[in-house]
Coordinates of C-alpha atoms and ligand atoms in Angstrom, one line a residue:
X106 CA -53.5 226.9 77.4
X107 CA -55.2 224.8 80.0
X108 CA -54.6 221.1 80.7
X109 CA -57.4 219.8 78.5
X110 CA -56.4 221.9 75.5
X111 CA -52.9 220.4 75.9
X112 CA -54.3 216.9 76.0
X113 CA -56.3 217.5 72.8
X114 CA -53.1 219.0 71.1
X115 CA -51.1 216.1 72.3
X116 CA -53.7 213.6 71.0
X117 CA -53.8 215.3 67.6
X118 CA -50.0 215.2 67.4
X119 CA -49.8 211.5 68.3
X120 CA -52.5 210.5 65.9
X121 CA -50.7 212.4 63.2
X122 CA -47.6 210.5 63.9
X123 CA -49.3 207.1 63.7
X124 CA -48.8 205.8 60.2
X125 CA -50.5 202.4 60.6
X126 CA -54.0 201.5 62.0
X127 CA -52.3 199.5 64.8
X128 CA -50.2 202.5 65.9
X129 CA -53.3 204.7 65.7
X130 CA -55.3 202.4 68.0
X131 CA -52.4 202.3 70.4
X132 CA -52.4 206.1 70.5
X133 CA -56.1 206.2 71.0
X134 CA -55.8 203.9 74.0
X135 CA -53.4 206.4 75.6
X136 CA -56.2 209.0 75.6
X137 CA -59.5 207.2 75.5
X138 CA -58.6 203.7 76.9
X139 CA -59.5 202.4 80.4
X140 CA -56.3 204.0 81.7
X141 CA -56.2 206.7 79.2
X142 CA -55.4 210.3 80.1
X143 CA -58.9 211.6 79.5
X144 CA -60.5 208.6 81.3
X145 CA -58.3 209.4 84.3
X146 CA -59.6 212.9 84.3
X147 CA -63.2 211.7 84.2
X148 CA -62.6 209.5 87.2
X149 CA -61.2 212.5 89.0
X150 CA -64.5 214.3 88.6
X151 CA -65.9 212.3 91.5
X152 CA -63.7 214.1 93.9
X153 CA -64.9 217.6 92.8
X154 CA -67.6 219.8 94.3
X155 CA -70.9 219.7 92.3
X156 CA -70.4 223.1 90.6
X157 CA -66.9 222.4 89.6
X158 CA -67.8 219.0 88.5
X159 CA -70.4 220.3 86.1
X160 CA -68.1 222.8 84.5
X161 CA -65.2 220.4 84.4
X162 CA -67.4 217.6 83.1
X163 CA -68.6 219.8 80.2
X164 CA -65.0 220.7 79.4
X165 CA -63.9 217.1 79.4
X166 CA -66.7 216.1 77.1
X167 CA -65.7 218.8 74.7
X168 CA -62.1 217.6 74.8
X169 CA -63.3 214.0 74.3
X170 CA -65.4 215.0 71.3
X171 CA -62.4 216.8 69.8
X172 CA -60.1 213.8 70.3
X173 CA -62.7 211.4 68.8
X174 CA -63.1 213.7 65.8
X175 CA -59.3 213.8 65.4
X176 CA -59.2 210.0 65.7
X177 CA -61.9 209.5 63.0
X178 CA -60.2 212.0 60.7
X179 CA -56.9 210.2 61.0
X180 CA -58.5 206.8 60.5
X181 CA -60.1 208.0 57.3
X182 CA -56.7 209.4 56.2
X183 CA -54.9 206.0 56.9
X184 CA -57.7 204.1 55.1
X185 CA -57.4 206.4 52.1
X186 CA -53.6 206.0 52.1
X187 CA -54.0 202.3 52.2
X188 CA -56.4 202.3 49.3
X189 CA -54.0 204.5 47.3
X190 CA -51.1 202.1 48.1
X191 CA -53.2 199.2 46.9
X192 CA -54.3 200.9 43.7
X193 CA -50.7 201.8 43.0
X194 CA -49.5 198.2 43.6
X195 CA -52.2 196.7 41.4
X196 CA -52.0 199.4 38.7
X197 CA -52.4 198.2 35.2
X198 CA -50.5 199.9 32.4
X199 CA -53.1 199.8 29.8
X200 CA -50.6 201.2 27.3
X201 CA -48.4 198.0 27.5
X202 CA -48.6 195.8 24.3
X203 CA -51.0 192.9 24.8
X204 CA -49.8 189.3 25.3
X205 CA -50.1 187.7 21.9
X206 CA -51.7 184.3 21.5
X207 CA -49.3 182.0 19.7
X208 CA -50.4 181.9 16.1
X209 CA -50.8 178.4 14.7
X210 CA -50.0 177.3 11.2
X211 CA -50.2 174.3 8.9
X212 CA -47.4 171.8 8.8
X213 CA -45.2 172.2 5.7
X214 CA -46.1 168.7 4.6
X215 CA -49.8 169.5 5.0
X216 CA -49.3 172.5 2.8
X217 CA -47.7 170.2 0.2
X218 CA -50.6 167.8 0.4
X219 CA -53.1 170.6 0.0
X220 CA -51.2 171.8 -3.0
X221 CA -51.1 168.3 -4.5
X222 CA -54.8 167.9 -4.0
X223 CA -55.6 171.3 -5.5
X224 CA -53.5 170.7 -8.6
X225 CA -54.7 167.2 -9.3
X226 CA -58.2 168.3 -8.4
X227 CA -58.0 170.9 -11.2
X228 CA -57.2 167.9 -13.5
X229 CA -60.3 166.0 -12.5
X230 CA -58.8 163.7 -9.9
X231 CA -60.8 162.7 -6.8
X232 CA -59.1 162.4 -3.4
X233 CA -59.4 159.1 -1.5
X234 CA -58.5 158.2 2.0
X235 CA -57.8 154.7 3.4
X236 CA -56.6 152.7 6.4
X237 CA -53.0 152.8 7.6
X238 CA -53.3 149.3 9.0
X239 CA -53.5 147.1 6.0
X240 CA -53.9 143.5 5.1
X241 CA -51.2 141.6 3.4
X242 CA -53.6 141.3 0.4
X243 CA -54.1 144.9 -0.3
X244 CA -50.5 146.0 0.5
X245 CA -48.8 143.2 -1.5
X246 CA -50.7 140.3 -3.0
X247 CA -53.3 142.3 -4.9
X248 CA -50.5 144.5 -6.2
X249 CA -48.9 141.5 -8.0
X250 CA -46.4 141.0 -5.2
X251 CA -47.0 137.4 -4.0
X252 CA -45.7 136.1 -0.7
X253 CA -42.4 134.9 -2.2
X254 CA -41.8 137.9 -4.3
X255 CA -38.3 139.5 -3.7
X256 CA -39.8 143.0 -4.0
X257 CA -41.4 142.4 -0.6
X258 CA -38.0 142.6 1.1
X259 CA -37.6 146.2 -0.1
X260 CA -40.7 147.0 2.0
X261 CA -39.5 145.8 5.4
X262 CA -42.4 146.8 7.6
X263 CA -44.1 146.8 11.0
X264 CA -46.5 143.9 11.5
X265 CA -49.4 144.5 13.8
X266 CA -51.2 142.1 16.2
X267 CA -54.7 141.0 15.3
X268 CA -54.0 139.4 11.9
X269 CA -53.8 135.7 11.1
X270 CA -50.9 133.7 9.6
X271 CA -52.7 133.6 6.3
X272 CA -53.8 137.3 6.5
X273 CA -51.2 139.2 8.6
X274 CA -51.9 142.9 9.4
X275 CA -49.2 145.5 8.8
X276 CA -48.7 149.2 8.7
X277 CA -49.0 150.0 5.0
X278 CA -45.6 150.4 3.3
X279 CA -47.0 152.5 0.5
X280 CA -50.3 154.1 -0.6
X281 CA -50.6 151.7 -3.5
X282 CA -53.1 149.5 -1.7
X283 CA -55.5 152.4 -2.3
X284 CA -55.4 151.7 -6.0
X285 CA -57.2 148.4 -5.3
X286 CA -59.5 149.7 -2.5
X287 CA -60.7 152.6 -4.4
X288 CA -61.0 150.8 -7.8
X289 CA -63.0 147.9 -6.2
X290 CA -65.5 150.4 -4.8
X291 CA -65.7 152.4 -8.0
X292 CA -66.3 149.2 -10.1
X293 CA -68.9 148.0 -7.6
X294 CA -70.8 151.3 -8.0
X295 CA -70.5 151.3 -11.8
X296 CA -71.8 147.7 -11.9
X297 CA -74.7 148.5 -9.6
X298 CA -75.6 151.6 -11.7
X299 CA -75.6 149.4 -14.8
X300 CA -77.8 146.8 -13.1
X301 CA -75.1 144.2 -13.3
X302 CA -74.9 141.7 -10.4
X303 CA -72.4 139.3 -12.0
X304 CA -69.3 138.1 -10.3
X305 CA -66.8 138.0 -13.2
X306 CA -64.5 140.8 -14.4
X307 CA -66.3 143.9 -15.6
X308 CA -66.0 145.2 -19.1
X309 CA -69.1 147.4 -19.1
X310 CA -69.6 151.2 -19.3
X311 CA -67.9 152.9 -16.4
X312 CA -66.8 156.4 -15.6
X313 CA -63.0 156.6 -15.6
X314 CA -61.1 156.0 -12.4
X315 CA -59.1 159.2 -11.7
X316 CA -58.0 159.4 -8.1
X317 CA -55.2 160.4 -5.9
X318 CA -54.7 158.9 -2.4
X319 CA -52.4 160.9 -0.1
X320 CA -51.5 159.6 3.4
X321 CA -49.1 158.2 5.9
X322 CA -47.0 155.2 5.2
X323 CA -44.4 153.2 7.2
X324 CA -41.2 151.3 6.8
X325 CA -38.3 150.2 9.0
X326 CA -36.0 152.9 7.9
X327 CA -34.5 156.0 9.6
X328 CA -31.8 158.5 8.4
X329 CA -31.6 162.0 7.1
X330 CA -33.8 161.1 4.1
X331 CA -35.9 158.3 5.5
X332 CA -38.3 158.3 8.4
X333 CA -40.1 155.2 9.7
X334 CA -43.3 157.2 9.2
X335 CA -43.5 159.2 6.0
X336 CA -46.0 160.3 3.4
X337 CA -46.9 159.1 0.0
X338 CA -49.4 160.2 -2.6
X339 CA -50.8 157.6 -5.0
X340 CA -52.3 158.4 -8.3
X341 CA -54.4 156.2 -10.6
X342 CA -56.1 156.8 -13.9
X343 CA -57.9 153.9 -15.5
X344 CA -60.1 154.0 -18.6
X345 CA -60.5 152.6 -22.0
X346 CA -57.4 154.1 -23.6
X347 CA -55.4 155.8 -21.0
X348 CA -51.8 155.5 -22.1
X349 CA -48.2 156.2 -20.9
X350 CA -48.5 159.4 -22.9
X351 CA -51.3 160.6 -20.5
X352 CA -49.0 159.8 -17.6
X353 CA -46.3 162.0 -19.0
X354 CA -48.7 164.9 -19.7
X355 CA -50.4 164.7 -16.4
X356 CA -47.3 164.3 -14.3
X357 CA -45.4 167.0 -16.2
X358 CA -48.2 169.4 -15.7
X359 CA -48.4 168.6 -12.0
X360 CA -44.6 169.1 -11.4
X361 CA -44.5 172.3 -13.3
X362 CA -47.5 173.7 -11.4
X363 CA -46.2 172.4 -8.0
X364 CA -42.8 174.0 -8.4
X365 CA -44.2 177.0 -10.3
X366 CA -41.5 176.4 -13.0
X367 CA -42.7 176.1 -16.6
X368 CA -39.2 175.1 -17.7
X369 CA -38.9 172.2 -15.2
X370 CA -37.6 169.1 -17.0
X371 CA -38.9 165.6 -16.5
X372 CA -37.3 162.3 -17.3
X373 CA -39.0 158.9 -17.2
X374 CA -36.3 156.4 -16.4
X375 CA -37.1 152.7 -17.0
X376 CA -37.4 150.8 -13.7
X377 CA -39.3 147.9 -12.1
X378 CA -42.3 147.7 -9.9
X379 CA -44.4 144.5 -9.6
X380 CA -47.6 146.4 -10.1
X381 CA -46.7 148.2 -13.3
X382 CA -45.5 147.1 -16.7
X383 CA -43.7 149.0 -18.1
X384 CA -42.4 151.0 -15.0
X385 CA -40.5 154.2 -14.7
X386 CA -39.0 156.3 -12.1
X387 CA -39.7 160.0 -12.6
X388 CA -36.9 162.5 -12.2
X389 CA -37.1 166.2 -12.4
X390 CA -34.5 168.8 -13.1
X391 CA -34.7 172.5 -12.3
X392 CA -33.3 174.9 -14.8
X393 CA -32.8 177.7 -12.2
X394 CA -32.4 178.0 -8.4
X395 CA -30.0 176.3 -6.1
X396 CA -30.9 172.7 -7.3
X397 CA -30.6 173.6 -11.0
X398 CA -28.9 171.0 -13.2
X399 CA -29.3 167.9 -11.1
X400 CA -31.7 165.1 -11.8
X401 CA -33.9 164.4 -8.6
X402 CA -36.1 161.4 -8.2
X403 CA -39.7 162.3 -7.2
X404 CA -41.9 159.3 -8.1
X405 CA -42.4 155.8 -9.2
X406 CA -44.9 155.1 -12.0
X407 CA -46.0 152.9 -14.8
X408 CA -48.8 151.3 -16.8
X409 CA -50.9 149.3 -14.4
X410 CA -50.1 145.6 -14.6
X411 CA -53.0 143.4 -16.1
X412 CA -53.0 141.3 -12.9
X413 CA -53.6 144.5 -10.8
X414 CA -56.4 145.6 -13.2
X415 CA -57.9 142.1 -12.7
X416 CA -57.7 142.5 -8.9
X417 CA -59.6 145.7 -9.3
X418 CA -62.4 143.6 -10.7
X419 CA -61.8 144.9 -14.3
X420 CA -61.1 143.1 -17.5
X421 CA -57.6 144.1 -18.5
X422 CA -58.6 143.4 -22.2
X423 CA -60.8 146.5 -21.9
X424 CA -59.3 148.7 -19.2
X425 CA -55.9 150.2 -19.1
X426 CA -54.2 153.0 -17.3
X427 CA -51.3 154.3 -15.3
X428 CA -50.4 154.8 -11.7
X429 CA -47.8 156.7 -9.8
X430 CA -46.6 157.1 -6.3
X431 CA -44.7 160.1 -5.0
X432 CA -43.2 161.3 -1.8
X433 CA -44.8 164.6 -0.5
X434 CA -42.1 164.8 2.2
X435 CA -39.4 164.9 -0.5
X436 CA -41.4 167.4 -2.6
X437 CA -41.6 169.6 0.5
X438 CA -37.9 169.4 1.0
X439 CA -37.2 170.4 -2.6
X440 CA -39.7 173.2 -2.6
X441 CA -38.5 174.8 0.6
X442 CA -34.8 173.7 0.5
X443 CA -35.0 171.6 3.7
X444 CA -32.0 169.3 4.0
X445 CA -33.1 166.8 6.7
X446 CA -36.4 164.9 6.6
X447 CA -36.4 164.4 10.3
X448 CA -37.0 168.1 10.9
X449 CA -40.6 167.5 9.7
X450 CA -41.4 165.0 12.4
X451 CA -39.6 166.4 15.5
X452 CA -42.2 169.0 16.3
X453 CA -39.7 171.8 16.9
X454 CA -41.7 175.0 16.7
X455 CA -38.6 177.0 15.7
X456 CA -38.6 175.0 12.5
X457 CA -42.3 174.7 11.9
X458 CA -43.1 178.4 12.6
X459 CA -41.1 179.3 9.5
X460 CA -43.9 177.9 7.3
X461 CA -46.8 179.9 8.9
Ligands
DAH185 N1 -45.5 152.1 -4.3 C1 -44.2 152.4 -4.8 C2 -43.3 152.6 -3.6 O1 -43.7 152.8 -2.5 C3 -44.3 153.6 -5.6 C4 -45.0 153.4 -6.8 C5 -44.3 153.0 -8.0 C6 -46.4 153.6 -6.9 C7 -45.0 152.8 -9.2 C8 -47.0 153.4 -8.1 C9 -46.3 153.0 -9.2 O2 -48.3 153.6 -8.2 O3 -47.0 152.9 -10.4 O4 -42.1 152.5 -3.8

């Protein structure tokens, strides 16, 4: 084997050993660079006689072509290897399970409110919504609770800037102001429909007021069964001859539907509220399940006080009805067996996700 063949062999061997593009370029320089082995041989041509130079020149060119071909081949190999390495590194396992999007759900108290609305809706009740920042008038005075009434101290609340000394603003302590707000609008519409523009109390023809008003309420109170923000749902039914008997029928039907328990017992226990007379606390008793046998308070209620009927714009000689106010938070606790009210408002997904 002559010298040039050896050189080509050697170049092929060194290219094959180069495992990176950089090493390959270095190997190339050793043969084809300015001081490369092949270049040296080309320079040496000058010293040869013309005949020899021609033959040797042709041989060198052949060797050069062979080395360049080997170089290209190795470059392609390294590029392919690099591509494979990258593909390997970025490989996607399409058989892996997908990343799930967290599934949302309704808050347990929202589920209860929807349930309340559906059940009362089926009994012909409208759903009304109103402001959480209330005036003293709607929250207390219109509900037969004047400024010096001792019942106000049971509703210690959060006062809000922006009111006046005569008309302070506060976070509503109950949903009962909605009785007045809704009834006043209802009466106004009924009067307008009857073409009556008078100012006095109304005794004309009017569709019955049958409404519930769920929403957030506030009191300065915080423990396992009280939260400074909590929910209430007000109910009101006013007509010509709506009696305490109707309250019992309606509320019993509601509770039995809500708890899906036809044997659920109810007790109307005499009580006091300024805006009802007579008044009753409503207790329920399960006949089965973990809470069976105990009386549990779920609502306040009563026949709407004549002064309140008057503040609705209605003549209490002609209109009469009942109202109730219940705690959806408590209903939710009873329905799902939750022991601490605060769990509802802490936003802990481990708790909330259980109701999805
Ligand atoms: N507003 C009362 C409270 O928060 C609950 C209540 C009692 C509402 C009797 C009523 C009612 O409508 O008739 O304690």
